[in-house]
PDB file of C-alpha atoms in Angstrom:
ATOM      1  CA  UNK L   1     -12.939  -3.982 -51.837  1.00  0.00           C
ATOM      2  CA  UNK L   2     -14.664  -0.548 -52.245  1.00  0.00           C
ATOM      3  CA  UNK L   3     -13.911   2.539 -50.402  1.00  0.00           C
ATOM      4  CA  UNK L   4     -15.144   4.842 -48.377  1.00  0.00           C
ATOM      5  CA  UNK L   5     -14.271   8.715 -47.724  1.00  0.00           C
ATOM      6  CA  UNK L   6     -15.811  10.193 -44.026  1.00  0.00           C
ATOM      7  CA  UNK L   7     -14.585  13.360 -42.529  1.00  0.00           C
ATOM      8  CA  UNK L   8     -11.302  13.087 -39.786  1.00  0.00           C
ATOM      9  CA  UNK L   9     -12.978  14.315 -37.469  1.00  0.00           C
ATOM     10  CA  UNK L  10     -16.231  16.220 -36.435  1.00  0.00           C
ATOM     11  CA  UNK L  11     -17.342  17.742 -33.805  1.00  0.00           C
ATOM     12  CA  UNK L  12     -20.584  17.789 -31.615  1.00  0.00           C
ATOM     13  CA  UNK L  13     -22.466  19.410 -28.240  1.00  0.00           C
ATOM     14  CA  UNK L  14     -24.693  17.152 -25.094  1.00  0.00           C
ATOM     15  CA  UNK L  15     -28.041  15.720 -26.323  1.00  0.00           C
ATOM     16  CA  UNK L  16     -28.299  17.212 -29.870  1.00  0.00           C
ATOM     17  CA  UNK L  17     -28.936  15.183 -32.507  1.00  0.00           C
ATOM     18  CA  UNK L  18     -25.008  14.123 -34.776  1.00  0.00           C
ATOM     19  CA  UNK L  19     -25.191  13.576 -38.134  1.00  0.00           C
ATOM     20  CA  UNK L  20     -21.701  10.674 -40.270  1.00  0.00           C
ATOM     21  CA  UNK L  21     -21.551  11.695 -43.735  1.00  0.00           C
ATOM     22  CA  UNK L  22     -20.258   8.776 -45.345  1.00  0.00           C
ATOM     23  CA  UNK L  23     -19.141   8.593 -49.067  1.00  0.00           C
ATOM     24  CA  UNK L  24     -19.136   5.397 -50.667  1.00  0.00           C
ATOM     25  CA  UNK L  25     -20.337   6.416 -54.607  1.00  0.00           C
ATOM     26  CA  UNK L  26     -18.755   2.767 -55.658  1.00  0.00           C
ATOM     27  CA  UNK L  27     -20.265   0.841 -53.622  1.00  0.00           C
ATOM     28  CA  UNK L  28     -21.571  -2.994 -55.458  1.00  0.00           C
ATOM     29  CA  UNK L  29     -25.313  -4.366 -55.357  1.00  0.00           C
ATOM     30  CA  UNK L  30     -24.349  -6.678 -52.442  1.00  0.00           C
ATOM     31  CA  UNK L  31     -22.232  -4.630 -50.517  1.00  0.00           C
ATOM     32  CA  UNK L  32     -23.514  -3.891 -47.494  1.00  0.00           C
ATOM     33  CA  UNK L  33     -22.953  -0.655 -45.456  1.00  0.00           C
ATOM     34  CA  UNK L  34     -21.927  -1.377 -41.777  1.00  0.00           C
ATOM     35  CA  UNK L  35     -20.764   1.084 -38.846  1.00  0.00           C
ATOM     36  CA  UNK L  36     -18.571   0.868 -35.895  1.00  0.00           C
ATOM     37  CA  UNK L  37     -17.118   2.580 -33.399  1.00  0.00           C
ATOM     38  CA  UNK L  38     -14.553   2.494 -31.705  1.00  0.00           C
ATOM     39  CA  UNK L  39     -14.598   4.482 -27.591  1.00  0.00           C
ATOM     40  CA  UNK L  40     -10.902   5.067 -25.989  1.00  0.00           C
ATOM     41  CA  UNK L  41      -8.501   2.626 -25.269  1.00  0.00           C
ATOM     42  CA  UNK L  42     -11.133  -0.196 -26.760  1.00  0.00           C
ATOM     43  CA  UNK L  43     -11.941  -2.666 -29.461  1.00  0.00           C
ATOM     44  CA  UNK L  44     -14.123  -1.363 -31.929  1.00  0.00           C
ATOM     45  CA  UNK L  45     -18.197  -2.567 -31.622  1.00  0.00           C
ATOM     46  CA  UNK L  46     -20.804  -2.990 -34.120  1.00  0.00           C
ATOM     47  CA  UNK L  47     -23.190   0.002 -34.227  1.00  0.00           C
ATOM     48  CA  UNK L  48     -25.672  -0.183 -37.262  1.00  0.00           C
ATOM     49  CA  UNK L  49     -26.025  -2.192 -40.850  1.00  0.00           C
ATOM     50  CA  UNK L  50     -27.811  -1.659 -43.781  1.00  0.00           C
ATOM     51  CA  UNK L  51     -28.489  -2.648 -47.456  1.00  0.00           C
ATOM     52  CA  UNK L  52     -30.583  -0.275 -49.223  1.00  0.00           C
ATOM     53  CA  UNK L  53     -33.376   0.688 -46.329  1.00  0.00           C
ATOM     54  CA  UNK L  54     -33.299   2.961 -43.869  1.00  0.00           C
ATOM     55  CA  UNK L  55     -32.558   1.446 -40.209  1.00  0.00           C
ATOM     56  CA  UNK L  56     -32.999   1.536 -36.600  1.00  0.00           C
ATOM     57  CA  UNK L  57     -31.802   0.325 -33.978  1.00  0.00           C
ATOM     58  CA  UNK L  58     -30.969   0.884 -30.086  1.00  0.00           C
ATOM     59  CA  UNK L  59     -27.644   3.704 -30.703  1.00  0.00           C
ATOM     60  CA  UNK L  60     -28.232   4.677 -33.839  1.00  0.00           C
ATOM     61  CA  UNK L  61     -30.577   4.942 -36.968  1.00  0.00           C
ATOM     62  CA  UNK L  62     -28.727   4.520 -40.949  1.00  0.00           C
ATOM     63  CA  UNK L  63     -29.679   6.568 -43.370  1.00  0.00           C
ATOM     64  CA  UNK L  64     -29.281   6.220 -46.759  1.00  0.00           C
ATOM     65  CA  UNK L  65     -29.408   7.475 -49.582  1.00  0.00           C
ATOM     66  CA  UNK L  66     -31.563   6.302 -53.044  1.00  0.00           C
ATOM     67  CA  UNK L  67     -28.914   5.576 -55.352  1.00  0.00           C
ATOM     68  CA  UNK L  68     -26.573   3.854 -52.434  1.00  0.00           C
ATOM     69  CA  UNK L  69     -23.544   5.932 -52.686  1.00  0.00           C
ATOM     70  CA  UNK L  70     -23.499   7.736 -49.353  1.00  0.00           C
ATOM     71  CA  UNK L  71     -25.401   7.222 -46.082  1.00  0.00           C
ATOM     72  CA  UNK L  72     -25.767   9.415 -42.463  1.00  0.00           C
ATOM     73  CA  UNK L  73     -25.176   7.540 -39.243  1.00  0.00           C
ATOM     74  CA  UNK L  74     -27.528   9.426 -37.125  1.00  0.00           C
ATOM     75  CA  UNK L  75     -26.716   9.915 -33.115  1.00  0.00           C
ATOM     76  CA  UNK L  76     -29.850  11.561 -32.282  1.00  0.00           C
ATOM     77  CA  UNK L  77     -29.196  12.487 -29.083  1.00  0.00           C
ATOM     78  CA  UNK L  78     -25.156  12.460 -28.345  1.00  0.00           C
ATOM     79  CA  UNK L  79     -24.594  11.880 -25.073  1.00  0.00           C
ATOM     80  CA  UNK L  80     -20.547  12.434 -23.314  1.00  0.00           C
ATOM     81  CA  UNK L  81     -20.254   8.149 -23.865  1.00  0.00           C
ATOM     82  CA  UNK L  82     -20.558   8.905 -27.567  1.00  0.00           C
ATOM     83  CA  UNK L  83     -17.281  10.406 -28.008  1.00  0.00           C
ATOM     84  CA  UNK L  84     -14.955   7.649 -30.331  1.00  0.00           C
ATOM     85  CA  UNK L  85     -14.117   7.060 -34.252  1.00  0.00           C
ATOM     86  CA  UNK L  86     -16.700   6.238 -36.182  1.00  0.00           C
ATOM     87  CA  UNK L  87     -15.639   3.035 -39.677  1.00  0.00           C
ATOM     88  CA  UNK L  88     -18.551   3.475 -42.470  1.00  0.00           C
ATOM     89  CA  UNK L  89     -17.310  -0.085 -43.883  1.00  0.00           C
ATOM     90  CA  UNK L  90     -18.963  -1.590 -47.151  1.00  0.00           C
ATOM     91  CA  UNK L  91     -18.578  -5.260 -46.634  1.00  0.00           C
ATOM     92  CA  UNK L  92     -19.986  -7.583 -49.080  1.00  0.00           C
ATOM     93  CA  UNK L  93     -22.398 -10.544 -48.511  1.00  0.00           C
ATOM     94  CA  UNK L  94     -19.183 -12.825 -48.626  1.00  0.00           C
ATOM     95  CA  UNK L  95     -16.560 -11.906 -47.469  1.00  0.00           C
ATOM     96  CA  UNK L  96     -15.582 -12.499 -43.694  1.00  0.00           C
ATOM     97  CA  UNK L  97     -13.130  -9.650 -43.305  1.00  0.00           C
ATOM     98  CA  UNK L  98     -13.566  -5.902 -41.855  1.00  0.00           C
ATOM     99  CA  UNK L  99     -11.566  -3.843 -44.234  1.00  0.00           C
ATOM    100  CA  UNK L 100     -11.438  -0.093 -41.510  1.00  0.00           C
ATOM    101  CA  UNK L 101     -10.407   2.810 -43.084  1.00  0.00           C
ATOM    102  CA  UNK L 102      -9.695   5.616 -40.842  1.00  0.00           C
ATOM    103  CA  UNK L 103     -12.784   6.767 -39.844  1.00  0.00           C
ATOM    104  CA  UNK L 104     -14.095  10.055 -37.706  1.00  0.00           C
ATOM    105  CA  UNK L 105     -13.221  10.985 -34.910  1.00  0.00           C
ATOM    106  CA  UNK L 106     -16.441  12.368 -32.925  1.00  0.00           C
ATOM    107  CA  UNK L 107     -15.659  14.841 -30.159  1.00  0.00           C
ATOM    108  CA  UNK L 108     -18.624  16.264 -27.475  1.00  0.00           C
ATOM    109  CA  UNK L 109     -18.897  18.896 -26.090  1.00  0.00           C
ATOM    110  CA  UNK L 110     -21.024  19.188 -22.762  1.00  0.00           C
TER     111      UNK L 110
ATOM    112  CA  UNK O   1     -20.282 -15.126 -21.501  1.00  0.00           C
ATOM    113  CA  UNK O   2     -16.889 -12.896 -20.873  1.00  0.00           C
ATOM    114  CA  UNK O   3     -16.442 -12.658 -25.214  1.00  0.00           C
ATOM    115  CA  UNK O   4     -13.659 -12.362 -26.586  1.00  0.00           C
ATOM    116  CA  UNK O   5     -10.830 -12.403 -23.973  1.00  0.00           C
ATOM    117  CA  UNK O   6      -6.924 -11.082 -24.508  1.00  0.00           C
ATOM    118  CA  UNK O   7      -3.986 -12.067 -22.656  1.00  0.00           C
ATOM    119  CA  UNK O   8      -1.220  -9.902 -21.370  1.00  0.00           C
ATOM    120  CA  UNK O   9      -2.489  -6.548 -22.072  1.00  0.00           C
ATOM    121  CA  UNK O  10       0.668  -4.677 -21.803  1.00  0.00           C
ATOM    122  CA  UNK O  11       3.922  -6.146 -23.845  1.00  0.00           C
ATOM    123  CA  UNK O  12       7.719  -5.609 -24.061  1.00  0.00           C
ATOM    124  CA  UNK O  13       9.405  -6.863 -27.254  1.00  0.00           C
ATOM    125  CA  UNK O  14      13.577  -6.089 -27.770  1.00  0.00           C
ATOM    126  CA  UNK O  15      13.911  -6.961 -31.058  1.00  0.00           C
ATOM    127  CA  UNK O  16      14.425 -10.756 -32.071  1.00  0.00           C
ATOM    128  CA  UNK O  17      12.593 -11.751 -29.300  1.00  0.00           C
ATOM    129  CA  UNK O  18       9.047 -13.619 -29.887  1.00  0.00           C
ATOM    130  CA  UNK O  19       6.130 -13.788 -27.975  1.00  0.00           C
ATOM    131  CA  UNK O  20       2.393 -15.438 -28.369  1.00  0.00           C
ATOM    132  CA  UNK O  21      -0.566 -13.502 -28.162  1.00  0.00           C
ATOM    133  CA  UNK O  22      -3.764 -15.405 -26.692  1.00  0.00           C
ATOM    134  CA  UNK O  23      -7.239 -15.197 -28.174  1.00  0.00           C
ATOM    135  CA  UNK O  24     -10.374 -16.803 -26.637  1.00  0.00           C
ATOM    136  CA  UNK O  25     -14.508 -16.694 -27.246  1.00  0.00           C
ATOM    137  CA  UNK O  26     -16.668 -18.170 -25.121  1.00  0.00           C
ATOM    138  CA  UNK O  27     -20.129 -17.844 -27.207  1.00  0.00           C
ATOM    139  CA  UNK O  28     -18.574 -20.978 -29.940  1.00  0.00           C
ATOM    140  CA  UNK O  29     -17.766 -18.923 -32.902  1.00  0.00           C
ATOM    141  CA  UNK O  30     -16.568 -20.620 -35.930  1.00  0.00           C
ATOM    142  CA  UNK O  31     -14.698 -16.771 -37.258  1.00  0.00           C
ATOM    143  CA  UNK O  32     -11.617 -15.277 -35.591  1.00  0.00           C
ATOM    144  CA  UNK O  33      -9.740 -12.630 -37.055  1.00  0.00           C
ATOM    145  CA  UNK O  34      -6.567 -11.697 -35.616  1.00  0.00           C
ATOM    146  CA  UNK O  35      -6.874  -7.045 -36.727  1.00  0.00           C
ATOM    147  CA  UNK O  36      -3.206  -4.571 -36.009  1.00  0.00           C
ATOM    148  CA  UNK O  37      -4.136  -0.873 -35.698  1.00  0.00           C
ATOM    149  CA  UNK O  38      -1.085   1.657 -35.558  1.00  0.00           C
ATOM    150  CA  UNK O  39      -1.340   4.507 -34.419  1.00  0.00           C
ATOM    151  CA  UNK O  40      -4.241   7.557 -35.565  1.00  0.00           C
ATOM    152  CA  UNK O  41      -4.862   4.495 -38.290  1.00  0.00           C
ATOM    153  CA  UNK O  42      -7.215   2.033 -38.416  1.00  0.00           C
ATOM    154  CA  UNK O  43      -7.340  -1.749 -38.446  1.00  0.00           C
ATOM    155  CA  UNK O  44      -5.351  -4.336 -40.814  1.00  0.00           C
ATOM    156  CA  UNK O  45      -6.587  -7.553 -40.614  1.00  0.00           C
ATOM    157  CA  UNK O  46      -3.573 -10.077 -39.745  1.00  0.00           C
ATOM    158  CA  UNK O  47      -4.792 -13.451 -40.405  1.00  0.00           C
ATOM    159  CA  UNK O  48      -8.954 -14.613 -39.708  1.00  0.00           C
ATOM    160  CA  UNK O  49      -9.881 -18.111 -39.481  1.00  0.00           C
ATOM    161  CA  UNK O  50     -13.204 -19.865 -40.427  1.00  0.00           C
ATOM    162  CA  UNK O  51     -13.180 -22.883 -37.566  1.00  0.00           C
ATOM    163  CA  UNK O  52     -10.881 -25.028 -37.212  1.00  0.00           C
ATOM    164  CA  UNK O  53      -7.725 -26.334 -37.844  1.00  0.00           C
ATOM    165  CA  UNK O  54      -8.484 -23.497 -40.921  1.00  0.00           C
ATOM    166  CA  UNK O  55      -6.764 -20.301 -41.205  1.00  0.00           C
ATOM    167  CA  UNK O  56      -5.804 -17.395 -43.674  1.00  0.00           C
ATOM    168  CA  UNK O  57      -3.834 -14.513 -44.643  1.00  0.00           C
ATOM    169  CA  UNK O  58      -5.082 -11.820 -44.758  1.00  0.00           C
ATOM    170  CA  UNK O  59      -3.413  -7.760 -45.243  1.00  0.00           C
ATOM    171  CA  UNK O  60      -0.557  -8.037 -43.487  1.00  0.00           C
ATOM    172  CA  UNK O  61       0.452 -11.553 -42.662  1.00  0.00           C
ATOM    173  CA  UNK O  62       4.208 -10.859 -42.455  1.00  0.00           C
ATOM    174  CA  UNK O  63       6.176 -11.403 -39.377  1.00  0.00           C
ATOM    175  CA  UNK O  64       3.333 -13.411 -37.537  1.00  0.00           C
ATOM    176  CA  UNK O  65       1.960 -16.945 -37.390  1.00  0.00           C
ATOM    177  CA  UNK O  66      -1.283 -18.136 -36.738  1.00  0.00           C
ATOM    178  CA  UNK O  67      -3.290 -21.921 -35.198  1.00  0.00           C
ATOM    179  CA  UNK O  68      -6.664 -22.808 -34.891  1.00  0.00           C
ATOM    180  CA  UNK O  69      -6.798 -26.086 -32.740  1.00  0.00           C
ATOM    181  CA  UNK O  70      -9.849 -25.167 -30.965  1.00  0.00           C
ATOM    182  CA  UNK O  71     -12.652 -23.261 -31.113  1.00  0.00           C
ATOM    183  CA  UNK O  72     -12.582 -21.030 -28.467  1.00  0.00           C
ATOM    184  CA  UNK O  73      -8.945 -19.962 -28.961  1.00  0.00           C
ATOM    185  CA  UNK O  74      -6.523 -18.237 -31.756  1.00  0.00           C
ATOM    186  CA  UNK O  75      -3.259 -17.553 -30.665  1.00  0.00           C
ATOM    187  CA  UNK O  76      -1.237 -15.219 -32.090  1.00  0.00           C
ATOM    188  CA  UNK O  77       2.604 -16.029 -32.255  1.00  0.00           C
ATOM    189  CA  UNK O  78       5.737 -12.968 -33.658  1.00  0.00           C
ATOM    190  CA  UNK O  79       8.316 -15.265 -34.028  1.00  0.00           C
ATOM    191  CA  UNK O  80      10.870 -12.479 -34.206  1.00  0.00           C
ATOM    192  CA  UNK O  81      10.246  -8.769 -32.486  1.00  0.00           C
ATOM    193  CA  UNK O  82      10.660  -5.841 -35.024  1.00  0.00           C
ATOM    194  CA  UNK O  83      10.141  -2.392 -33.859  1.00  0.00           C
ATOM    195  CA  UNK O  84       7.181  -2.135 -37.137  1.00  0.00           C
ATOM    196  CA  UNK O  85       5.883  -4.779 -35.185  1.00  0.00           C
ATOM    197  CA  UNK O  86       4.529  -1.593 -31.966  1.00  0.00           C
ATOM    198  CA  UNK O  87       1.280  -1.814 -32.213  1.00  0.00           C
ATOM    199  CA  UNK O  88      -2.355  -2.865 -30.763  1.00  0.00           C
ATOM    200  CA  UNK O  89      -3.495  -5.450 -31.209  1.00  0.00           C
ATOM    201  CA  UNK O  90      -7.138  -6.362 -31.267  1.00  0.00           C
ATOM    202  CA  UNK O  91      -9.055 -10.243 -31.475  1.00  0.00           C
ATOM    203  CA  UNK O  92     -11.669 -10.440 -33.285  1.00  0.00           C
ATOM    204  CA  UNK O  93     -15.120 -13.367 -33.173  1.00  0.00           C
ATOM    205  CA  UNK O  94     -18.671 -13.908 -35.110  1.00  0.00           C
ATOM    206  CA  UNK O  95     -20.217 -16.962 -35.462  1.00  0.00           C
ATOM    207  CA  UNK O  96     -21.037 -19.648 -38.257  1.00  0.00           C
ATOM    208  CA  UNK O  97     -22.164 -17.851 -41.888  1.00  0.00           C
ATOM    209  CA  UNK O  98     -22.131 -14.698 -42.335  1.00  0.00           C
ATOM    210  CA  UNK O  99     -22.387 -12.401 -39.781  1.00  0.00           C
ATOM    211  CA  UNK O 100     -23.646  -9.107 -39.435  1.00  0.00           C
ATOM    212  CA  UNK O 101     -20.961  -8.160 -35.928  1.00  0.00           C
ATOM    213  CA  UNK O 102     -17.336  -8.958 -34.804  1.00  0.00           C
ATOM    214  CA  UNK O 103     -17.241  -9.002 -31.350  1.00  0.00           C
ATOM    215  CA  UNK O 104     -13.666  -7.751 -30.692  1.00  0.00           C
ATOM    216  CA  UNK O 105     -11.958  -7.824 -27.684  1.00  0.00           C
ATOM    217  CA  UNK O 106      -9.893  -5.258 -25.392  1.00  0.00           C
ATOM    218  CA  UNK O 107      -7.451  -5.439 -27.515  1.00  0.00           C
ATOM    219  CA  UNK O 108      -3.322  -5.799 -26.306  1.00  0.00           C
ATOM    220  CA  UNK O 109      -0.584  -2.848 -26.794  1.00  0.00           C
ATOM    221  CA  UNK O 110       2.922  -4.770 -28.106  1.00  0.00           C
ATOM    222  CA  UNK O 111       5.923  -2.138 -27.858  1.00  0.00           C
ATOM    223  CA  UNK O 112       9.252  -4.110 -29.590  1.00  0.00           C
ATOM    224  CA  UNK O 113      12.204  -1.902 -28.381  1.00  0.00           C
TER     225      UNK O 113
END
């Protein structure tokens, strides 16, 4: 499985945008970039995924570099409820499993 | 839909005891997974199943067994509990075929003393 690298922790303020980076220099052409987050004492939940183009949904945006070796999860206006561990995961189209790294622990200050 | 449900929420076992962690989903998903999460770490895959009667090992299967007799249920069995199995266990599922999103249960926190 291709590896991803994320900062251990980040901090931001409520109602400000948050940019969570992820490096994946060994990504293959068939790897999709997935983001999940895990709120305290809960199971992970899906946030967003993409292959080559930038993606938007109701929770977040995903910006993918042109060479696909990095990506950024964007929370446009962070709330206290967005405090969680965010996992960037590469998933081959033929693979069933998700391989979780240690993720980025996001703290949101009021 | 209740989604993915897990029981029990918490359990304390003594070394050498056995138990079954229950996982049920009501979304008619074919694919189901068991992960464990040690403190401060990401999740690791224990076993997974692509349909009733079909199971396969993940990264860390030793010390565990699974069965999948129905689409809805995917129990995880610990036969001889060891302190190294102290962890939070998550069950997840998604529909047939490659899917964008896995749905996770709330987890079972297991302590082995």
